[in-house]
PDB file of C-alpha atoms in Angstrom:
ATOM      1  CA  MET A  11      42.853 230.408 112.347  1.00  0.00           C
ATOM      2  CA  MET A  12      42.927 232.911 115.365  1.00  0.00           C
ATOM      3  CA  TYR A  13      45.961 230.769 117.185  1.00  0.00           C
ATOM      4  CA  GLU A  14      47.757 231.599 113.624  1.00  0.00           C
ATOM      5  CA  PHE A  15      46.712 235.277 113.432  1.00  0.00           C
ATOM      6  CA  ASN A  16      47.767 235.703 117.334  1.00  0.00           C
ATOM      7  CA  LYS A  17      51.098 234.032 116.589  1.00  0.00           C
ATOM      8  CA  ASN A  18      51.706 236.102 113.557  1.00  0.00           C
ATOM      9  CA  ASN A  19      50.668 239.365 115.401  1.00  0.00           C
ATOM     10  CA  VAL A  20      48.023 239.891 112.771  1.00  0.00           C
ATOM     11  CA  ARG A  21      44.521 241.541 114.128  1.00  0.00           C
ATOM     12  CA  PHE A  22      40.980 239.905 112.985  1.00  0.00           C
ATOM     13  CA  ILE A  23      38.202 242.592 112.519  1.00  0.00           C
ATOM     14  CA  SER A  24      34.794 241.449 111.602  1.00  0.00           C
ATOM     15  CA  TYR A  25      32.596 244.618 110.950  1.00  0.00           C
ATOM     16  CA  ASN A  26      29.132 242.187 110.848  1.00  0.00           C
ATOM     17  CA  GLU A  27      30.015 240.819 114.343  1.00  0.00           C
ATOM     18  CA  ASN A  28      31.466 243.869 115.664  1.00  0.00           C
ATOM     19  CA  ILE A  29      34.625 242.139 116.650  1.00  0.00           C
ATOM     20  CA  ASP A  30      38.108 243.569 116.880  1.00  0.00           C
ATOM     21  CA  THR A  31      40.655 241.295 118.398  1.00  0.00           C
ATOM     22  CA  SER A  32      42.954 244.260 119.313  1.00  0.00           C
ATOM     23  CA  ASN A  33      40.833 244.507 122.410  1.00  0.00           C
ATOM     24  CA  SER A  34      40.119 241.792 125.194  1.00  0.00           C
ATOM     25  CA  MET A  35      36.419 241.770 125.102  1.00  0.00           C
ATOM     26  CA  SER A  36      36.588 240.736 121.386  1.00  0.00           C
ATOM     27  CA  LYS A  37      39.137 238.144 121.824  1.00  0.00           C
ATOM     28  CA  MET A  38      37.006 236.468 124.952  1.00  0.00           C
ATOM     29  CA  LEU A  39      34.203 236.657 122.066  1.00  0.00           C
ATOM     30  CA  MET A  40      35.979 234.884 119.534  1.00  0.00           C
ATOM     31  CA  TYR A  41      37.174 232.258 121.975  1.00  0.00           C
ATOM     32  CA  VAL A  42      33.463 231.732 123.199  1.00  0.00           C
ATOM     33  CA  ILE A  43      32.336 231.521 119.588  1.00  0.00           C
ATOM     34  CA  GLY A  44      35.007 229.053 118.687  1.00  0.00           C
ATOM     35  CA  ILE A  45      33.999 226.737 121.939  1.00  0.00           C
ATOM     36  CA  CYS A  46      30.423 226.801 120.716  1.00  0.00           C
ATOM     37  CA  ALA A  47      31.321 225.739 117.067  1.00  0.00           C
ATOM     38  CA  GLU A  48      33.217 222.771 118.704  1.00  0.00           C
ATOM     39  CA  ILE A  49      30.363 221.817 120.966  1.00  0.00           C
ATOM     40  CA  GLU A  50      27.866 222.171 117.929  1.00  0.00           C
ATOM     41  CA  ARG A  51      30.565 220.145 115.826  1.00  0.00           C
ATOM     42  CA  ASP A  52      30.674 217.488 118.621  1.00  0.00           C
ATOM     43  CA  ASN A  53      26.933 217.279 119.174  1.00  0.00           C
ATOM     44  CA  THR A  54      26.468 216.705 115.076  1.00  0.00           C
ATOM     45  CA  SER A  55      29.257 214.210 115.086  1.00  0.00           C
ATOM     46  CA  GLU A  56      27.633 212.395 118.200  1.00  0.00           C
ATOM     47  CA  ASN A  57      23.998 212.400 116.518  1.00  0.00           C
ATOM     48  CA  VAL A  58      25.528 211.014 113.149  1.00  0.00           C
ATOM     49  CA  LYS A  59      27.301 208.234 115.150  1.00  0.00           C
ATOM     50  CA  LEU A  60      23.833 207.521 116.932  1.00  0.00           C
ATOM     51  CA  ALA A  61      21.891 207.266 113.603  1.00  0.00           C
ATOM     52  CA  LYS A  62      24.499 204.935 112.331  1.00  0.00           C
ATOM     53  CA  ARG A  63      24.370 202.695 115.224  1.00  0.00           C
ATOM     54  CA  GLN A  64      20.459 202.567 114.939  1.00  0.00           C
ATOM     55  CA  GLU A  65      20.782 201.566 111.235  1.00  0.00           C
ATOM     56  CA  PHE A  66      23.495 198.799 112.103  1.00  0.00           C
ATOM     57  CA  GLU A  67      21.116 197.631 114.929  1.00  0.00           C
ATOM     58  CA  ASN A  68      18.130 197.426 112.550  1.00  0.00           C
ATOM     59  CA  GLY A  69      20.124 195.466 109.945  1.00  0.00           C
ATOM     60  CA  LYS A  70      20.794 198.084 107.668  1.00  0.00           C
ATOM     61  CA  VAL A  71      23.910 198.837 105.962  1.00  0.00           C
ATOM     62  CA  THR A  72      26.049 201.621 107.301  1.00  0.00           C
ATOM     63  CA  ALA A  73      28.429 201.781 104.167  1.00  0.00           C
ATOM     64  CA  LYS A  74      27.970 204.472 101.354  1.00  0.00           C
ATOM     65  CA  LYS A  75      30.175 202.542  98.766  1.00  0.00           C
ATOM     66  CA  VAL A  76      30.816 198.957  98.519  1.00  0.00           C
ATOM     67  CA  LEU A  77      32.441 197.177  95.446  1.00  0.00           C
ATOM     68  CA  GLY A  78      30.041 194.392  94.512  1.00  0.00           C
ATOM     69  CA  TYR A  79      26.794 196.392  95.361  1.00  0.00           C
ATOM     70  CA  ASP A  80      24.923 199.437  94.612  1.00  0.00           C
ATOM     71  CA  LEU A  81      23.159 201.338  97.038  1.00  0.00           C
ATOM     72  CA  ILE A  82      19.377 201.571  96.061  1.00  0.00           C
ATOM     73  CA  ASN A  83      16.963 203.088  98.488  1.00  0.00           C
ATOM     74  CA  LYS A  84      19.477 202.266 101.525  1.00  0.00           C
ATOM     75  CA  GLN A  85      19.547 198.668 100.204  1.00  0.00           C
ATOM     76  CA  LEU A  86      22.611 196.804  99.213  1.00  0.00           C
ATOM     77  CA  VAL A  87      21.721 195.461  95.849  1.00  0.00           C
ATOM     78  CA  ILE A  88      24.359 193.130  94.131  1.00  0.00           C
ATOM     79  CA  ASN A  89      25.942 194.798  90.939  1.00  0.00           C
ATOM     80  CA  LYS A  90      26.333 191.334  88.895  1.00  0.00           C
ATOM     81  CA  LYS A  91      29.790 193.006  87.199  1.00  0.00           C
ATOM     82  CA  GLU A  92      31.524 194.165  90.531  1.00  0.00           C
ATOM     83  CA  ALA A  93      30.281 190.768  92.165  1.00  0.00           C
ATOM     84  CA  ASN A  94      32.203 188.831  89.646  1.00  0.00           C
ATOM     85  CA  ILE A  95      35.293 190.730  90.717  1.00  0.00           C
ATOM     86  CA  ILE A  96      34.596 190.171  94.196  1.00  0.00           C
ATOM     87  CA  LYS A  97      34.285 186.570  93.571  1.00  0.00           C
ATOM     88  CA  PHE A  98      37.545 186.553  91.467  1.00  0.00           C
ATOM     89  CA  ILE A  99      39.416 188.195  94.334  1.00  0.00           C
ATOM     90  CA  PHE A 100      38.537 185.737  97.094  1.00  0.00           C
ATOM     91  CA  GLU A 101      39.026 182.952  94.755  1.00  0.00           C
ATOM     92  CA  THR A 102      42.413 184.137  93.505  1.00  0.00           C
ATOM     93  CA  TYR A 103      43.624 184.951  97.111  1.00  0.00           C
ATOM     94  CA  ASN A 104      42.494 181.484  98.221  1.00  0.00           C
ATOM     95  CA  LYS A 105      45.031 179.968  95.558  1.00  0.00           C
ATOM     96  CA  THR A 106      47.850 182.536  95.852  1.00  0.00           C
ATOM     97  CA  HIS A 107      47.785 183.436  99.342  1.00  0.00           C
ATOM     98  CA  ASN A 108      49.102 186.837  98.580  1.00  0.00           C
ATOM     99  CA  TYR A 109      47.343 190.436  98.646  1.00  0.00           C
ATOM    100  CA  TYR A 110      49.992 191.672  95.915  1.00  0.00           C
ATOM    101  CA  LYS A 111      49.753 188.857  93.513  1.00  0.00           C
ATOM    102  CA  THR A 112      45.813 189.002  93.486  1.00  0.00           C
ATOM    103  CA  ALA A 113      45.784 192.793  93.012  1.00  0.00           C
ATOM    104  CA  GLN A 114      48.301 192.082  90.178  1.00  0.00           C
ATOM    105  CA  MET A 115      45.903 189.837  88.512  1.00  0.00           C
ATOM    106  CA  CYS A 116      42.957 191.950  88.979  1.00  0.00           C
ATOM    107  CA  ASN A 117      44.685 194.644  87.280  1.00  0.00           C
ATOM    108  CA  SER A 118      45.977 192.446  84.508  1.00  0.00           C
ATOM    109  CA  LYS A 119      42.295 191.783  83.647  1.00  0.00           C
ATOM    110  CA  GLY A 120      41.309 195.521  83.756  1.00  0.00           C
ATOM    111  CA  PHE A 121      39.388 195.114  86.697  1.00  0.00           C
ATOM    112  CA  LYS A 122      38.792 198.518  88.448  1.00  0.00           C
ATOM    113  CA  GLY A 123      37.416 199.572  91.989  1.00  0.00           C
ATOM    114  CA  LYS A 124      34.217 201.354  92.648  1.00  0.00           C
ATOM    115  CA  LYS A 125      35.665 204.883  91.957  1.00  0.00           C
ATOM    116  CA  GLY A 126      37.882 203.600  88.868  1.00  0.00           C
ATOM    117  CA  GLN A 127      41.055 203.084  90.733  1.00  0.00           C
ATOM    118  CA  SER A 128      43.407 200.082  90.258  1.00  0.00           C
ATOM    119  CA  PHE A 129      43.959 197.441  92.918  1.00  0.00           C
ATOM    120  CA  HIS A 130      46.686 197.385  95.239  1.00  0.00           C
ATOM    121  CA  ALA A 131      47.551 194.659  98.127  1.00  0.00           C
ATOM    122  CA  SER A 132      45.918 197.159 100.795  1.00  0.00           C
ATOM    123  CA  SER A 133      42.539 197.388  98.739  1.00  0.00           C
ATOM    124  CA  ILE A 134      42.644 193.382  98.353  1.00  0.00           C
ATOM    125  CA  LYS A 135      43.106 193.172 102.226  1.00  0.00           C
ATOM    126  CA  THR A 136      40.375 195.568 102.849  1.00  0.00           C
ATOM    127  CA  ILE A 137      38.044 193.444 100.668  1.00  0.00           C
ATOM    128  CA  ILE A 138      39.182 189.963 101.953  1.00  0.00           C
ATOM    129  CA  LYS A 139      38.460 191.455 105.449  1.00  0.00           C
ATOM    130  CA  ASN A 140      34.938 192.759 104.819  1.00  0.00           C
ATOM    131  CA  GLN A 141      32.418 190.511 106.231  1.00  0.00           C
ATOM    132  CA  ILE A 142      29.939 192.306 104.173  1.00  0.00           C
ATOM    133  CA  TYR A 143      30.519 190.079 101.003  1.00  0.00           C
ATOM    134  CA  CYS A 144      29.153 187.080 102.990  1.00  0.00           C
ATOM    135  CA  GLY A 145      26.064 188.861 104.181  1.00  0.00           C
ATOM    136  CA  PHE A 146      27.136 190.723 107.358  1.00  0.00           C
ATOM    137  CA  ASN A 147      27.203 194.419 108.185  1.00  0.00           C
ATOM    138  CA  ASN A 148      30.006 195.678 110.546  1.00  0.00           C
ATOM    139  CA  PHE A 149      29.933 198.692 112.866  1.00  0.00           C
ATOM    140  CA  HIS A 150      33.376 200.414 113.302  1.00  0.00           C
ATOM    141  CA  ASN A 151      34.887 197.061 112.480  1.00  0.00           C
ATOM    142  CA  GLN A 152      34.038 196.090 116.095  1.00  0.00           C
ATOM    143  CA  GLU A 153      30.721 194.492 115.891  1.00  0.00           C
ATOM    144  CA  VAL A 154      29.095 192.222 113.234  1.00  0.00           C
ATOM    145  CA  LYS A 155      25.291 191.598 112.678  1.00  0.00           C
ATOM    146  CA  LYS A 156      23.543 189.617 109.927  1.00  0.00           C
ATOM    147  CA  GLY A 157      22.571 192.203 106.917  1.00  0.00           C
ATOM    148  CA  GLU A 158      19.581 192.484 104.978  1.00  0.00           C
ATOM    149  CA  HIS A 159      21.558 192.149 101.792  1.00  0.00           C
ATOM    150  CA  GLN A 160      22.421 189.059  99.593  1.00  0.00           C
ATOM    151  CA  ALA A 161      25.856 187.668  99.940  1.00  0.00           C
ATOM    152  CA  ILE A 162      28.355 187.593  97.286  1.00  0.00           C
ATOM    153  CA  ILE A 163      30.546 184.701  98.774  1.00  0.00           C
ATOM    154  CA  THR A 164      29.628 181.976 101.067  1.00  0.00           C
ATOM    155  CA  LYS A 165      30.653 182.384 104.877  1.00  0.00           C
ATOM    156  CA  SER A 166      32.524 179.323 104.544  1.00  0.00           C
ATOM    157  CA  LEU A 167      34.875 180.633 101.702  1.00  0.00           C
ATOM    158  CA  TYR A 168      35.126 184.271 103.751  1.00  0.00           C
ATOM    159  CA  ASN A 169      36.438 182.078 106.908  1.00  0.00           C
ATOM    160  CA  LYS A 170      38.896 180.012 104.724  1.00  0.00           C
ATOM    161  CA  VAL A 171      40.192 182.887 103.101  1.00  0.00           C
ATOM    162  CA  ASN A 172      40.626 184.761 106.273  1.00  0.00           C
ATOM    163  CA  SER A 173      42.353 181.744 108.165  1.00  0.00           C
ATOM    164  CA  ILE A 174      45.053 182.307 105.385  1.00  0.00           C
ATOM    165  CA  ALA A 175      45.079 186.153 105.720  1.00  0.00           C
TER     166      ALA A 175
END
């Protein structure tokens, strides 16, 4: 924001903090406040990542919303209606070998995603590639670990479908 103000020759005044960017000391103070805010944001981000890593290491799920499951007391519990959609997606893709056709078939059956959206090739691909459905958790799509939740599909179906994808 301060960059835009300076670029457009706009003066920033805050009576509460006694800042007026028309003088050098106030400008310096604004930059110091900005740096402190950036450091705080970075620290918060690092703490969240560490907490998520710890959850992952303990076998806990790090996702918030996953089609096929409900999050109850920080545990993934199968949502039977949505789990049937996941099974349909894997089985259909196994037959069609095509994300787009699989999405079309889901939409023709009136299936919707977790937030009520229609399916697209990209959402089908995301589901097909997600190991959560065969009982595993992943951390930033880099590390995989057995989860505490029940699988919706078998590992063999997951592997078969992903050997096609």
